[in-house]
Short mmCIF file of C-alpha atoms and ligand atoms in Angstrom, two decimals:
data_model
loop_
_atom_site.label_atom_id
_atom_site.label_comp_id
_atom_site.label_asym_id
_atom_site.label_seq_id
_atom_site.Cartn_x
_atom_site.Cartn_y
_atom_site.Cartn_z
CA MET A 18 0.00 0.00 0.00
CA ARG A 19 2.72 2.43 1.04
CA ARG A 20 4.73 1.40 -2.01
CA ALA A 21 1.77 1.90 -4.29
CA TRP A 22 1.34 5.43 -2.99
CA ARG A 23 4.95 6.20 -3.53
CA TRP A 24 4.59 5.11 -7.16
CA VAL A 25 1.51 7.27 -7.62
CA ILE A 26 3.35 10.27 -6.24
CA ALA A 27 6.44 9.59 -8.35
CA ILE A 28 4.36 9.36 -11.52
CA ALA A 29 2.42 12.48 -10.61
CA VAL A 30 5.62 14.44 -10.00
CA ALA A 31 7.19 13.29 -13.27
CA GLY A 32 3.99 13.55 -15.28
CA TRP A 33 2.24 16.75 -14.36
CA LEU A 34 4.27 18.99 -16.66
CA PRO A 35 3.83 16.88 -19.82
CA VAL A 36 0.11 16.53 -19.10
CA PHE A 37 -0.17 20.27 -18.56
CA PHE A 38 1.79 20.92 -21.76
CA ILE A 39 -0.38 18.62 -23.87
CA ALA A 40 -3.56 20.10 -22.46
CA TRP A 41 -2.30 23.61 -23.21
CA TRP A 42 -1.27 22.62 -26.74
CA TRP A 43 -4.64 20.96 -27.33
CA HIS A 44 -6.53 24.10 -26.26
CA ALA A 45 -4.30 26.75 -27.76
CA SER A 46 -4.27 25.04 -31.16
CA ALA A 47 -7.94 24.05 -31.17
CA ASN A 48 -9.04 26.81 -33.54
CA SER A 49 -5.71 27.32 -35.28
CA LYS A 50 -5.92 28.40 -38.92
CA ASN A 51 -2.13 28.60 -39.24
CA PRO A 52 -1.19 25.85 -41.72
CA TYR A 53 2.12 25.23 -39.97
CA PHE A 54 0.53 24.76 -36.54
CA PRO A 55 -2.54 22.62 -37.11
CA PRO A 56 -4.83 21.72 -34.18
CA LEU A 57 -3.41 19.00 -32.00
CA SER A 58 -6.70 17.12 -32.29
CA LYS A 59 -6.09 16.82 -36.04
CA ILE A 60 -2.51 15.68 -35.49
CA TRP A 61 -3.70 13.09 -33.00
CA THR A 62 -6.28 11.67 -35.44
CA GLU A 63 -3.65 11.46 -38.14
CA PHE A 64 -1.13 10.03 -35.69
CA LYS A 65 -3.46 7.15 -34.89
CA ALA A 66 -4.09 6.55 -38.58
CA ASN A 67 -0.39 6.56 -39.41
CA TRP A 68 1.31 4.94 -36.47
CA ILE A 69 -1.19 2.59 -34.85
CA PHE A 70 0.11 0.69 -36.72
CA THR A 71 -0.36 1.08 -40.49
CA LEU A 72 2.96 2.70 -41.38
CA VAL A 73 5.10 1.17 -38.68
CA PRO A 74 6.47 -1.68 -40.86
CA VAL A 75 7.39 0.76 -43.65
CA HIS A 76 8.84 3.68 -41.74
CA VAL A 77 9.66 2.65 -38.18
CA VAL A 78 11.00 -0.87 -38.48
CA PRO A 79 13.70 -0.03 -41.09
CA SER A 80 14.92 2.94 -39.01
CA LEU A 81 15.11 0.86 -35.86
CA ILE A 82 16.91 -1.99 -37.64
CA ASN A 83 19.51 0.43 -39.01
CA LEU A 84 19.86 2.01 -35.60
CA PHE A 85 20.35 -1.27 -33.74
CA VAL A 86 22.70 -2.84 -36.27
CA GLY A 87 24.77 0.35 -36.51
CA PHE A 88 24.87 0.80 -32.74
CA ALA A 89 25.80 -2.84 -32.18
CA ILE A 90 28.73 -2.51 -34.58
CA ALA A 91 29.78 0.66 -32.77
CA ILE A 92 29.67 -1.11 -29.41
CA VAL A 93 31.88 -3.96 -30.60
CA LEU A 94 34.36 -1.66 -32.35
CA GLY A 95 34.41 0.98 -29.63
CA ILE A 96 34.81 -1.33 -26.65
CA GLY A 97 37.13 -3.74 -28.48
CA ALA A 98 39.54 -1.13 -29.83
CA GLY A 99 39.17 1.02 -26.73
CA THR A 100 40.18 -1.84 -24.46
CA LEU A 101 43.29 -2.59 -26.50
CA LEU A 102 44.30 1.07 -26.78
CA GLY A 103 43.54 1.77 -23.14
CA ALA A 104 45.64 -1.18 -22.02
CA SER A 105 48.64 -0.04 -24.03
CA ARG A 106 50.22 3.21 -22.91
CA THR A 107 51.88 3.93 -26.23
CA GLY A 108 48.93 2.78 -28.33
CA ALA A 109 46.65 5.38 -26.85
CA ARG A 110 49.28 8.11 -27.01
CA TYR A 111 49.82 7.63 -30.74
CA THR A 112 46.20 7.28 -31.76
CA GLU A 113 44.52 9.78 -29.48
CA PRO A 114 45.14 12.94 -31.54
CA LEU A 115 43.65 11.28 -34.62
CA ILE A 116 40.67 9.95 -32.68
CA ASP A 117 40.08 13.38 -31.15
CA PHE A 118 40.23 14.98 -34.59
CA ILE A 119 37.78 12.59 -36.22
CA ARG A 120 35.47 12.83 -33.27
CA SER A 121 35.39 16.61 -33.60
CA ILE A 122 33.73 16.36 -37.04
CA PRO A 123 29.97 16.71 -36.55
CA PRO A 124 28.66 13.17 -37.17
CA VAL A 125 26.00 14.24 -39.64
CA ALA A 126 28.60 15.94 -41.83
CA LEU A 127 30.06 12.57 -42.72
CA VAL A 128 26.85 11.21 -44.23
CA PRO A 129 27.57 12.65 -47.73
CA ILE A 130 31.01 11.02 -47.68
CA PHE A 131 29.46 7.67 -46.87
CA ILE A 132 26.96 8.17 -49.70
CA LEU A 133 29.88 8.75 -52.06
CA LEU A 134 31.60 5.60 -50.83
CA LEU A 135 28.68 3.25 -50.36
CA GLY A 136 25.77 4.59 -52.38
CA LEU A 137 22.30 5.24 -51.08
CA ASP A 138 21.21 1.99 -49.52
CA ALA A 139 20.94 0.63 -45.99
CA LYS A 140 24.64 -0.25 -45.99
CA MET A 141 25.51 3.44 -46.16
CA ARG A 142 23.09 4.32 -43.37
CA ILE A 143 24.36 1.59 -41.08
CA ALA A 144 27.97 2.54 -41.79
CA SER A 145 27.25 6.19 -40.98
CA ILE A 146 25.54 5.26 -37.73
CA ALA A 147 28.24 2.81 -36.69
CA PHE A 148 31.06 5.17 -37.56
CA SER A 149 29.74 8.18 -35.67
CA ALA A 150 28.62 6.22 -32.62
CA THR A 151 31.94 4.41 -32.30
CA PHE A 152 33.97 7.42 -31.21
CA PRO A 153 32.31 8.34 -27.93
CA ILE A 154 32.34 4.66 -26.96
CA LEU A 155 35.97 4.27 -28.01
CA LEU A 156 37.13 7.34 -26.08
CA ALA A 157 35.18 6.43 -22.95
CA THR A 158 36.59 2.91 -23.01
CA ILE A 159 40.17 4.13 -23.41
CA GLU A 160 39.66 6.57 -20.57
CA GLY A 161 38.06 4.01 -18.27
CA VAL A 162 40.49 1.18 -18.95
CA ARG A 163 43.51 3.43 -18.61
CA HIS A 164 42.64 4.84 -15.21
CA THR A 165 42.11 1.68 -13.20
CA ASN A 166 42.49 2.28 -9.50
CA PRO A 167 46.16 1.44 -8.75
CA VAL A 168 45.27 -0.36 -5.51
CA LEU A 169 43.10 -2.81 -7.48
CA LEU A 170 45.82 -3.28 -10.09
CA GLU A 171 48.47 -4.05 -7.48
CA THR A 172 46.11 -6.39 -5.69
CA ALA A 173 45.59 -8.28 -8.95
CA GLN A 174 49.37 -8.37 -9.47
CA THR A 175 49.86 -10.01 -6.10
CA PHE A 176 47.46 -12.75 -7.29
CA ARG A 177 49.96 -13.34 -10.11
CA LEU A 178 47.20 -12.93 -12.69
CA THR A 179 48.37 -12.69 -16.30
CA ASN A 180 48.10 -9.34 -18.07
CA GLN A 181 45.20 -10.77 -20.06
CA GLN A 182 43.39 -11.78 -16.88
CA ILE A 183 44.05 -8.39 -15.31
CA LEU A 184 42.69 -6.70 -18.42
CA TRP A 185 39.41 -8.63 -18.64
CA ARG A 186 38.81 -9.30 -14.97
CA VAL A 187 39.90 -6.02 -13.43
CA ARG A 188 40.44 -3.18 -15.87
CA VAL A 189 37.41 -3.66 -18.09
CA PRO A 190 34.93 -4.23 -15.24
CA TYR A 191 36.40 -1.25 -13.43
CA ALA A 192 35.85 0.84 -16.57
CA LYS A 193 32.23 -0.22 -16.99
CA PRO A 194 30.60 2.91 -15.52
CA THR A 195 32.76 5.09 -17.77
CA ILE A 196 32.02 2.88 -20.76
CA PHE A 197 28.31 3.21 -20.11
CA ALA A 198 28.61 7.00 -20.17
CA GLY A 199 30.17 6.61 -23.64
CA LEU A 200 27.44 4.22 -24.73
CA GLN A 201 24.78 6.73 -23.76
CA VAL A 202 26.34 9.48 -25.88
CA GLY A 203 26.88 6.96 -28.67
CA LEU A 204 23.23 5.98 -28.65
CA GLN A 205 22.09 9.58 -28.86
CA ILE A 206 24.39 10.20 -31.81
CA ALA A 207 23.28 6.96 -33.45
CA PHE A 208 19.67 8.09 -33.23
CA VAL A 209 20.41 11.48 -34.79
CA VAL A 210 22.43 9.93 -37.61
CA THR A 211 19.75 7.29 -38.21
CA ILE A 212 17.24 10.01 -38.99
CA ALA A 213 19.67 12.29 -40.82
CA SER A 214 20.89 9.46 -43.04
CA GLU A 215 17.34 8.97 -44.25
CA TYR A 216 16.99 12.54 -45.45
CA LEU A 217 18.80 11.62 -48.65
CA GLY A 218 17.71 9.10 -51.23
CA SER A 219 15.44 7.05 -49.08
CA GLY A 220 11.76 6.26 -49.42
CA PHE A 221 11.65 4.49 -46.08
CA GLY A 222 12.30 5.43 -42.50
CA LEU A 223 11.07 8.13 -40.18
CA GLY A 224 13.56 10.68 -41.45
CA ALA A 225 12.42 10.16 -45.03
CA PHE A 226 8.76 10.21 -44.01
CA THR A 227 9.04 13.50 -42.14
CA LEU A 228 11.08 15.18 -44.85
CA ASN A 229 8.78 13.99 -47.65
CA ALA A 230 5.74 15.13 -45.70
CA THR A 231 7.06 18.68 -45.31
CA ASP A 232 8.16 18.75 -48.97
CA SER A 233 4.59 17.85 -49.97
CA PHE A 234 3.04 20.32 -47.50
CA LEU A 235 1.51 17.46 -45.53
CA ILE A 236 2.13 19.42 -42.37
CA VAL A 237 -0.08 17.29 -40.16
CA ASP A 238 1.80 14.17 -41.27
CA ALA A 239 5.12 15.88 -40.59
CA TRP A 240 3.95 16.71 -37.06
CA THR A 241 3.00 13.10 -36.42
CA GLY A 242 6.50 12.06 -37.54
CA VAL A 243 8.15 14.56 -35.23
CA ILE A 244 6.05 13.46 -32.28
CA LEU A 245 6.77 9.81 -32.95
CA LEU A 246 10.51 10.60 -33.09
CA GLY A 247 10.23 12.23 -29.69
CA VAL A 248 8.41 9.23 -28.30
CA LEU A 249 10.96 6.81 -29.78
CA GLY A 250 13.92 8.82 -28.51
CA TYR A 251 12.41 8.93 -25.05
CA ALA A 252 11.67 5.20 -25.10
CA LEU A 253 15.24 4.45 -26.19
CA SER A 254 16.68 6.41 -23.31
CA LEU A 255 14.33 4.67 -20.85
CA VAL A 256 15.44 1.27 -22.12
CA PHE A 257 19.08 2.34 -21.96
CA ASP A 258 18.69 3.55 -18.38
CA ALA A 259 17.09 0.26 -17.39
CA VAL A 260 19.90 -1.78 -18.94
CA GLU A 261 22.48 0.45 -17.27
CA ARG A 262 20.81 0.17 -13.85
CA VAL A 263 20.92 -3.61 -14.06
CA SER A 264 24.48 -3.86 -15.44
CA LEU A 265 25.90 -1.37 -12.95
CA ARG A 266 23.94 -2.42 -9.91
CA TRP A 267 27.16 -2.71 -7.93
CA TYR A 268 28.20 0.78 -8.95
CA TYR A 269 24.97 2.49 -7.97
CA GLY A 270 24.64 0.38 -4.85
CA GLN A 271 28.10 1.42 -3.75
CA LYS A 272 27.47 5.08 -4.56
CA LYS A 273 24.25 5.13 -2.61
CA LEU A 274 26.03 3.88 0.52
CA ALA A 275 29.08 6.12 0.17
CA MET B 14 75.09 -13.29 3.27
CA GLU B 15 73.99 -16.89 3.10
CA LYS B 16 70.42 -17.59 2.11
CA SER B 17 69.25 -20.27 4.46
CA VAL B 18 66.13 -22.21 3.43
CA ASN B 19 64.93 -21.80 7.01
CA ASN B 20 64.28 -18.20 6.19
CA ALA B 21 60.94 -17.39 4.65
CA ILE B 22 62.21 -13.99 3.58
CA THR B 23 65.78 -12.73 3.36
CA ILE B 24 66.32 -9.00 3.03
CA ASP B 25 69.92 -8.31 2.11
CA SER B 26 71.38 -4.76 2.28
CA VAL B 27 68.31 -3.22 0.69
CA SER B 28 68.21 0.47 -0.16
CA MET B 29 65.39 2.30 -1.85
CA GLU B 30 65.30 5.67 -3.53
CA TYR B 31 62.36 7.50 -5.06
CA GLN B 32 62.76 9.98 -7.88
CA THR B 33 60.74 13.06 -6.95
CA ALA B 34 60.33 16.55 -8.31
CA GLY B 35 62.79 17.72 -5.66
CA GLY B 36 65.38 15.15 -6.73
CA THR B 37 66.32 11.73 -5.41
CA LYS B 38 64.77 10.78 -2.09
CA ARG B 39 66.42 7.95 -0.20
CA VAL B 40 63.85 6.19 1.97
CA LEU B 41 65.58 2.97 3.06
CA HIS B 42 69.27 2.58 3.73
CA ASP B 43 71.05 -0.76 3.95
CA VAL B 44 68.22 -2.72 5.51
CA SER B 45 69.01 -6.35 6.28
CA TYR B 46 66.71 -8.74 8.08
CA GLN B 47 65.61 -12.37 7.92
CA VAL B 48 62.11 -13.59 8.58
CA SER B 49 62.27 -17.08 10.01
CA GLU B 50 59.90 -19.71 8.68
CA GLY B 51 56.70 -19.80 10.75
CA HIS B 52 57.37 -16.57 12.65
CA PHE B 53 55.04 -13.65 13.15
CA VAL B 54 57.00 -10.46 12.55
CA SER B 55 55.76 -6.89 12.90
CA ILE B 56 57.42 -3.87 11.36
CA VAL B 57 56.90 -0.68 13.35
CA GLY B 58 58.20 2.83 13.01
CA PRO B 59 57.05 6.44 12.85
CA SER B 60 54.61 7.45 10.16
CA GLY B 61 56.35 8.08 6.84
CA VAL B 62 59.51 6.20 7.82
CA GLY B 63 59.25 3.72 4.97
CA LYS B 64 57.27 0.73 6.29
CA THR B 65 54.98 0.50 3.28
CA THR B 66 57.95 0.96 1.00
CA LEU B 67 59.74 -2.00 2.58
CA LEU B 68 56.59 -4.07 2.33
CA ARG B 69 56.15 -3.26 -1.36
CA LEU B 70 59.69 -4.43 -1.96
CA LEU B 71 59.03 -7.71 -0.12
CA THR B 72 55.94 -8.40 -2.16
CA GLY B 73 57.70 -7.81 -5.45
CA LEU B 74 55.44 -4.86 -6.29
CA ALA B 75 58.53 -2.64 -6.35
CA THR B 76 62.23 -3.31 -6.92
CA PRO B 77 64.94 -2.04 -4.55
CA THR B 78 67.50 0.44 -5.81
CA ASN B 79 70.24 -1.65 -4.17
CA GLY B 80 70.43 -4.99 -2.46
CA SER B 81 68.31 -8.05 -2.95
CA ILE B 82 65.33 -9.86 -1.49
CA ALA B 83 64.77 -13.59 -1.57
CA VAL B 84 61.60 -15.46 -0.69
CA ARG B 85 62.29 -19.06 0.41
CA GLY B 86 65.67 -18.93 -1.26
CA GLN B 87 64.39 -17.54 -4.55
CA GLU B 88 65.43 -14.06 -5.64
CA LEU B 89 62.35 -11.86 -6.19
CA HIS B 90 61.16 -10.91 -9.64
CA GLY B 91 57.61 -9.70 -9.20
CA PRO B 92 55.08 -11.09 -6.72
CA PRO B 93 56.20 -14.58 -5.67
CA GLN B 94 54.15 -17.73 -5.53
CA GLY B 95 52.92 -18.75 -2.10
CA MET B 96 52.71 -15.23 -0.73
CA ALA B 97 49.40 -13.50 -0.04
CA VAL B 98 49.20 -9.76 0.45
CA VAL B 99 46.68 -7.59 2.25
CA LEU B 100 47.30 -4.03 1.16
CA GLN B 101 46.87 -1.01 3.38
CA ASP B 102 43.78 0.38 1.69
CA TYR B 103 41.52 -2.62 2.02
CA THR B 104 38.27 -0.83 1.23
CA ARG B 105 39.68 -0.21 -2.22
CA SER B 106 41.36 -3.58 -2.67
CA LEU B 107 38.16 -5.64 -2.94
CA MET B 108 36.57 -5.63 -6.39
CA PRO B 109 33.22 -3.85 -5.93
CA TRP B 110 31.65 -5.55 -8.97
CA LEU B 111 32.26 -9.03 -7.60
CA THR B 112 30.38 -10.72 -4.79
CA VAL B 113 32.35 -11.69 -1.70
CA ALA B 114 32.60 -15.29 -2.92
CA LYS B 115 33.88 -14.23 -6.34
CA ASN B 116 36.39 -11.85 -4.77
CA ILE B 117 37.80 -14.74 -2.78
CA ALA B 118 37.92 -16.94 -5.88
CA LEU B 119 39.84 -14.36 -7.93
CA PRO B 120 43.36 -15.26 -6.70
CA LEU B 121 42.64 -18.89 -7.56
CA LYS B 122 42.31 -18.17 -11.28
CA ARG B 123 45.79 -19.46 -11.95
CA SER B 124 45.80 -22.23 -9.37
CA GLY B 125 44.63 -24.99 -11.69
CA LEU B 126 41.91 -25.94 -9.21
CA SER B 127 38.65 -27.28 -10.58
CA LYS B 128 35.43 -25.34 -10.24
CA SER B 129 34.21 -27.45 -7.34
CA GLU B 130 37.58 -27.23 -5.60
CA VAL B 131 37.47 -23.45 -5.93
CA ALA B 132 33.95 -23.39 -4.48
CA GLU B 133 35.16 -25.58 -1.64
CA ARG B 134 38.10 -23.26 -0.95
CA VAL B 135 35.86 -20.22 -0.96
CA MET B 136 33.50 -21.89 1.51
CA SER B 137 36.21 -23.00 3.90
CA SER B 138 37.97 -19.61 3.74
CA LEU B 139 34.74 -17.80 4.53
CA GLU B 140 34.14 -20.19 7.39
CA GLU B 141 37.64 -19.60 8.73
CA VAL B 142 36.98 -15.87 9.04
CA GLY B 143 33.46 -16.35 10.39
CA LEU B 144 31.57 -15.08 7.34
CA SER B 145 29.91 -18.26 6.09
CA GLY B 146 26.67 -16.49 5.26
CA SER B 147 28.09 -13.55 3.33
CA GLY B 148 29.35 -15.13 0.10
CA ARG B 149 26.63 -13.61 -2.02
CA SER B 150 26.85 -10.10 -0.61
CA TYR B 151 28.86 -7.39 -2.28
CA PRO B 152 31.83 -6.06 -0.29
CA TRP B 153 30.38 -2.56 -0.07
CA GLN B 154 27.31 -3.96 1.66
CA LEU B 155 29.49 -5.08 4.59
CA SER B 156 30.94 -3.17 7.52
CA GLY B 157 34.61 -2.20 7.52
CA GLY B 158 35.51 -5.04 9.88
CA MET B 159 33.69 -7.57 7.73
CA GLN B 160 35.37 -6.26 4.59
CA GLN B 161 38.68 -6.79 6.27
CA ARG B 162 37.66 -10.35 7.11
CA VAL B 163 36.88 -10.84 3.43
CA SER B 164 40.34 -9.66 2.42
CA ILE B 165 41.86 -12.05 4.95
CA ALA B 166 39.69 -14.87 3.56
CA ARG B 167 40.82 -13.95 0.07
CA ALA B 168 44.44 -14.00 1.21
CA ILE B 169 44.22 -17.48 2.72
CA ALA B 170 42.16 -18.94 -0.13
CA SER B 171 45.33 -19.74 -2.07
CA ARG B 172 46.77 -21.47 1.05
CA PRO B 173 49.88 -19.29 1.10
CA SER B 174 52.93 -20.08 3.18
CA ILE B 175 53.57 -16.37 3.74
CA LEU B 176 51.05 -13.66 4.60
CA VAL B 177 52.01 -10.00 4.31
CA MET B 178 49.75 -7.23 5.64
CA ASP B 179 50.09 -3.46 5.65
CA GLU B 180 48.30 -1.83 8.59
CA PRO B 181 45.40 -4.22 8.17
CA PHE B 182 43.33 -2.92 11.08
CA ALA B 183 44.07 0.79 10.89
CA SER B 184 40.52 1.95 10.20
CA VAL B 185 38.24 -0.22 12.31
CA ASP B 186 36.94 0.40 15.82
CA ALA B 187 38.73 -0.97 18.89
CA GLN B 188 36.50 -3.98 19.55
CA THR B 189 36.61 -5.07 15.89
CA ARG B 190 40.33 -4.61 16.00
CA PHE B 191 40.72 -7.04 18.91
CA ASP B 192 38.53 -9.56 17.08
CA LEU B 193 40.56 -9.25 13.91
CA GLU B 194 43.85 -9.58 15.80
CA ASP B 195 42.63 -12.85 17.29
CA LEU B 196 41.43 -13.95 13.88
CA VAL B 197 44.91 -13.39 12.47
CA LEU B 198 46.43 -15.42 15.30
CA LYS B 199 43.96 -18.22 14.61
CA VAL B 200 44.62 -18.19 10.87
CA ARG B 201 48.32 -18.22 11.45
CA ALA B 202 48.02 -21.20 13.80
CA ASP B 203 45.52 -23.10 11.62
CA PHE B 204 47.58 -22.83 8.45
CA ASP B 205 51.04 -22.46 9.91
CA ILE B 206 51.65 -19.26 7.95
CA THR B 207 54.72 -17.07 8.22
CA THR B 208 53.23 -13.64 8.83
CA LEU B 209 54.71 -10.21 8.29
CA MET B 210 52.69 -7.20 9.34
CA VAL B 211 53.22 -3.48 9.24
CA THR B 212 51.47 -1.58 12.02
CA HIS B 213 51.72 1.73 13.80
CA ASP B 214 50.02 0.26 16.87
CA ILE B 215 52.74 -0.88 19.27
CA ASP B 216 50.39 -2.80 21.58
CA GLU B 217 49.12 -4.72 18.61
CA ALA B 218 52.66 -5.50 17.48
CA VAL B 219 53.60 -6.81 20.93
CA TYR B 220 50.40 -8.82 21.24
CA LEU B 221 50.76 -10.59 17.90
CA SER B 222 54.46 -10.98 17.20
CA ASP B 223 57.39 -13.28 17.78
CA GLU B 224 59.65 -10.45 16.72
CA ILE B 225 59.32 -6.72 16.15
CA VAL B 226 61.49 -4.82 13.69
CA VAL B 227 61.82 -1.14 14.53
CA LEU B 228 62.57 1.17 11.59
CA ARG B 229 63.92 4.64 12.33
CA GLY B 230 65.66 7.51 10.66
CA SER B 231 65.68 9.18 7.30
CA PRO B 232 66.66 7.21 5.32
CA ALA B 233 65.30 4.46 7.53
CA GLU B 234 67.48 1.74 8.98
CA VAL B 235 66.69 -1.23 11.20
CA ARG B 236 67.05 0.41 14.61
CA GLU B 237 66.47 -2.75 16.60
CA VAL B 238 64.91 -6.19 16.48
CA VAL B 239 62.95 -7.00 19.64
CA SER B 240 62.04 -10.58 20.53
CA ILE B 241 58.64 -11.04 22.15
CA ASN B 242 58.80 -14.02 24.46
CA ILE B 243 55.24 -13.99 25.70
CA PRO B 244 53.96 -17.55 25.42
CA PHE B 245 51.51 -18.73 22.75
CA PRO B 246 48.59 -19.21 22.50
CA ARG B 247 47.91 -15.61 23.37
CA SER B 248 44.72 -14.04 24.60
CA GLN B 249 43.65 -10.43 24.81
CA VAL B 250 43.24 -10.57 28.60
CA ALA B 251 46.03 -12.86 29.80
CA SER B 252 48.76 -11.83 27.35
CA ARG B 253 48.16 -8.13 27.79
CA ASN B 254 48.45 -8.64 31.58
CA ASP B 255 51.66 -10.57 31.25
CA PRO B 256 54.37 -8.63 33.13
CA GLN B 257 56.50 -8.87 29.99
CA PHE B 258 53.85 -7.03 28.00
CA ALA B 259 54.15 -3.65 29.70
CA HIS B 260 57.90 -3.87 29.71
CA LEU B 261 58.10 -4.72 25.99
CA ARG B 262 55.66 -2.10 24.82
CA THR B 263 57.53 0.57 26.77
CA ARG B 264 60.76 -0.51 25.20
CA VAL B 265 59.37 -0.60 21.65
CA TYR B 266 57.65 2.72 22.20
CA ALA B 267 60.94 4.28 23.29
CA LEU B 268 62.70 2.83 20.25
CA VAL B 269 60.07 4.15 17.85
CA ARG B 270 60.13 7.58 19.46
CA GLY B 271 63.91 7.69 19.58
CA LEU B 272 63.88 8.08 23.36
CA GLU B 273 66.78 5.77 23.92
N1 ADP C 21 56.02 6.56 -5.00
C1 ADP C 21 56.68 7.42 -4.20
N2 ADP C 21 57.36 8.45 -4.73
C2 ADP C 21 58.01 9.32 -3.95
N3 ADP C 21 58.07 9.26 -2.61
C3 ADP C 21 57.40 8.26 -2.00
C4 ADP C 21 56.67 7.30 -2.76
N4 ADP C 21 56.09 6.43 -1.91
C5 ADP C 21 56.46 6.82 -0.66
N5 ADP C 21 57.24 7.93 -0.72
C6 ADP C 21 57.85 8.61 0.43
O1 ADP C 21 58.64 7.67 1.11
C7 ADP C 21 58.51 7.86 2.51
C8 ADP C 21 58.08 6.57 3.16
O2 ADP C 21 56.75 6.28 2.79
P1 ADP C 21 55.99 4.99 3.30
O3 ADP C 21 56.81 3.81 2.97
O4 ADP C 21 54.61 5.04 2.75
O5 ADP C 21 55.96 5.25 4.88
P2 ADP C 21 55.11 4.53 6.03
O6 ADP C 21 54.37 3.39 5.43
O7 ADP C 21 56.15 4.12 7.03
O8 ADP C 21 54.20 5.55 6.61
C9 ADP C 21 57.53 8.99 2.73
O9 ADP C 21 58.26 10.17 2.96
C10 ADP C 21 56.80 9.09 1.42
O10 ADP C 21 56.42 10.41 1.17
MG1 MG C 22 52.26 2.97 5.23
#
């Protein structure tokens, strides 16, 4: 009972502003004649028609597949290369300036280059997503693996563990909270690039849908696309937070007690 | 100097220098000492004298500038087999992402023991330190004293012949400290372990040791080696009331303070 109340209060605290905002939008736009800001009631009707669930297989599923495949590649590359570079003092020193430089290029700016190299199909989109999401993960992994607490490292040395064992059993787990911070940034970038990569030469995907809708002055449709993007982005970050909470239970547990 | 096999550890004319911003800093000068097999030896000395430094050399975590160290007749190159180490900062020496049981199993990764043998070792080590029920907890869920018990359990899991500890009880309350001291005596007796401990607590050194090494000076030298001939087994009440006890602690105190 107590617990239930606490949930009700938590939801009320988190939810009152969105509810208020939607109510305000609904009312303020009710009689709107401005073609760019149609009534929310109209958007909502169209939203249901489009996304529950008629167009989902055409425009949502391909975007999500690209996003997940691209992000998965970025995770493997970023953590794999980051672990090796972080473990080797010289490796990181030689590669860091280059990594910093590439990372400084706005991710979206690389999409045209990937189109040149790979054409206009899903391969190009996945490559763009993977490439741009790799760097935050790579840098976070290098950082985390390199700065292992020296007391833990020396403890592991007294166990006579091999360097390999120390790397995978001490340095990488120690780096996990830092790596997760990189993963979070990587996911955000991956989402942006997923949409941006669909602005060119694609008939499918949420990016293409929204762009085509505005090009054709289907403003209501465009609004439904934007709202769905917001919902998807929010859902992604909720899922990410949940995965992080579970994977780093020890980290948050320890922090809470400290 | 001859390296007798009856010596668990032989320290031979060891000097240690650190390179600092202000130049070379000599911390240990010509330190020689032999730890006899089966003995309990404490190293005492003023704060900053070089106790931890000496201990790091003995564990193979650092290499002396001059001189040599042998463990059971073997010259040191890195941490030796058969030696377990409890570092000074125990709250940071347990892996927070591993449960207590997995922490204790970690040093056994290279032991060649089977999975069930490892589980058995973990169980018996936890039992030895009185923490049978805590294998599935995380270290940070335990009190400081219990965490220190875990690091002792982890140290004995590999059944070492030598146990080295740096101020193991520095940050627990007095009652817990007495309990842990008795635990160390029990462990040492149960497994017949040669034990070397750094402490700044002179009473503790007298209570636990066969021999106390007093370091003094800058750079530090072995000022004196004091034999503690209070009979074993020891107990907090009887041994601390032994007429020898007061006499020995006064003497060691004077040596540490440079009052004689
Ligand atoms: N890595 C290091 N570099 C430079 N100086 C050090 C280093 N480690 C210890 N020292 C210095 O060596 C001296 C002895 O330190 P330490 O062995 O930790 O003393 P104790 O354990 O007896 O308190 C201190 O003056 C300390 O500042
Ligand atoms: Mg010290």
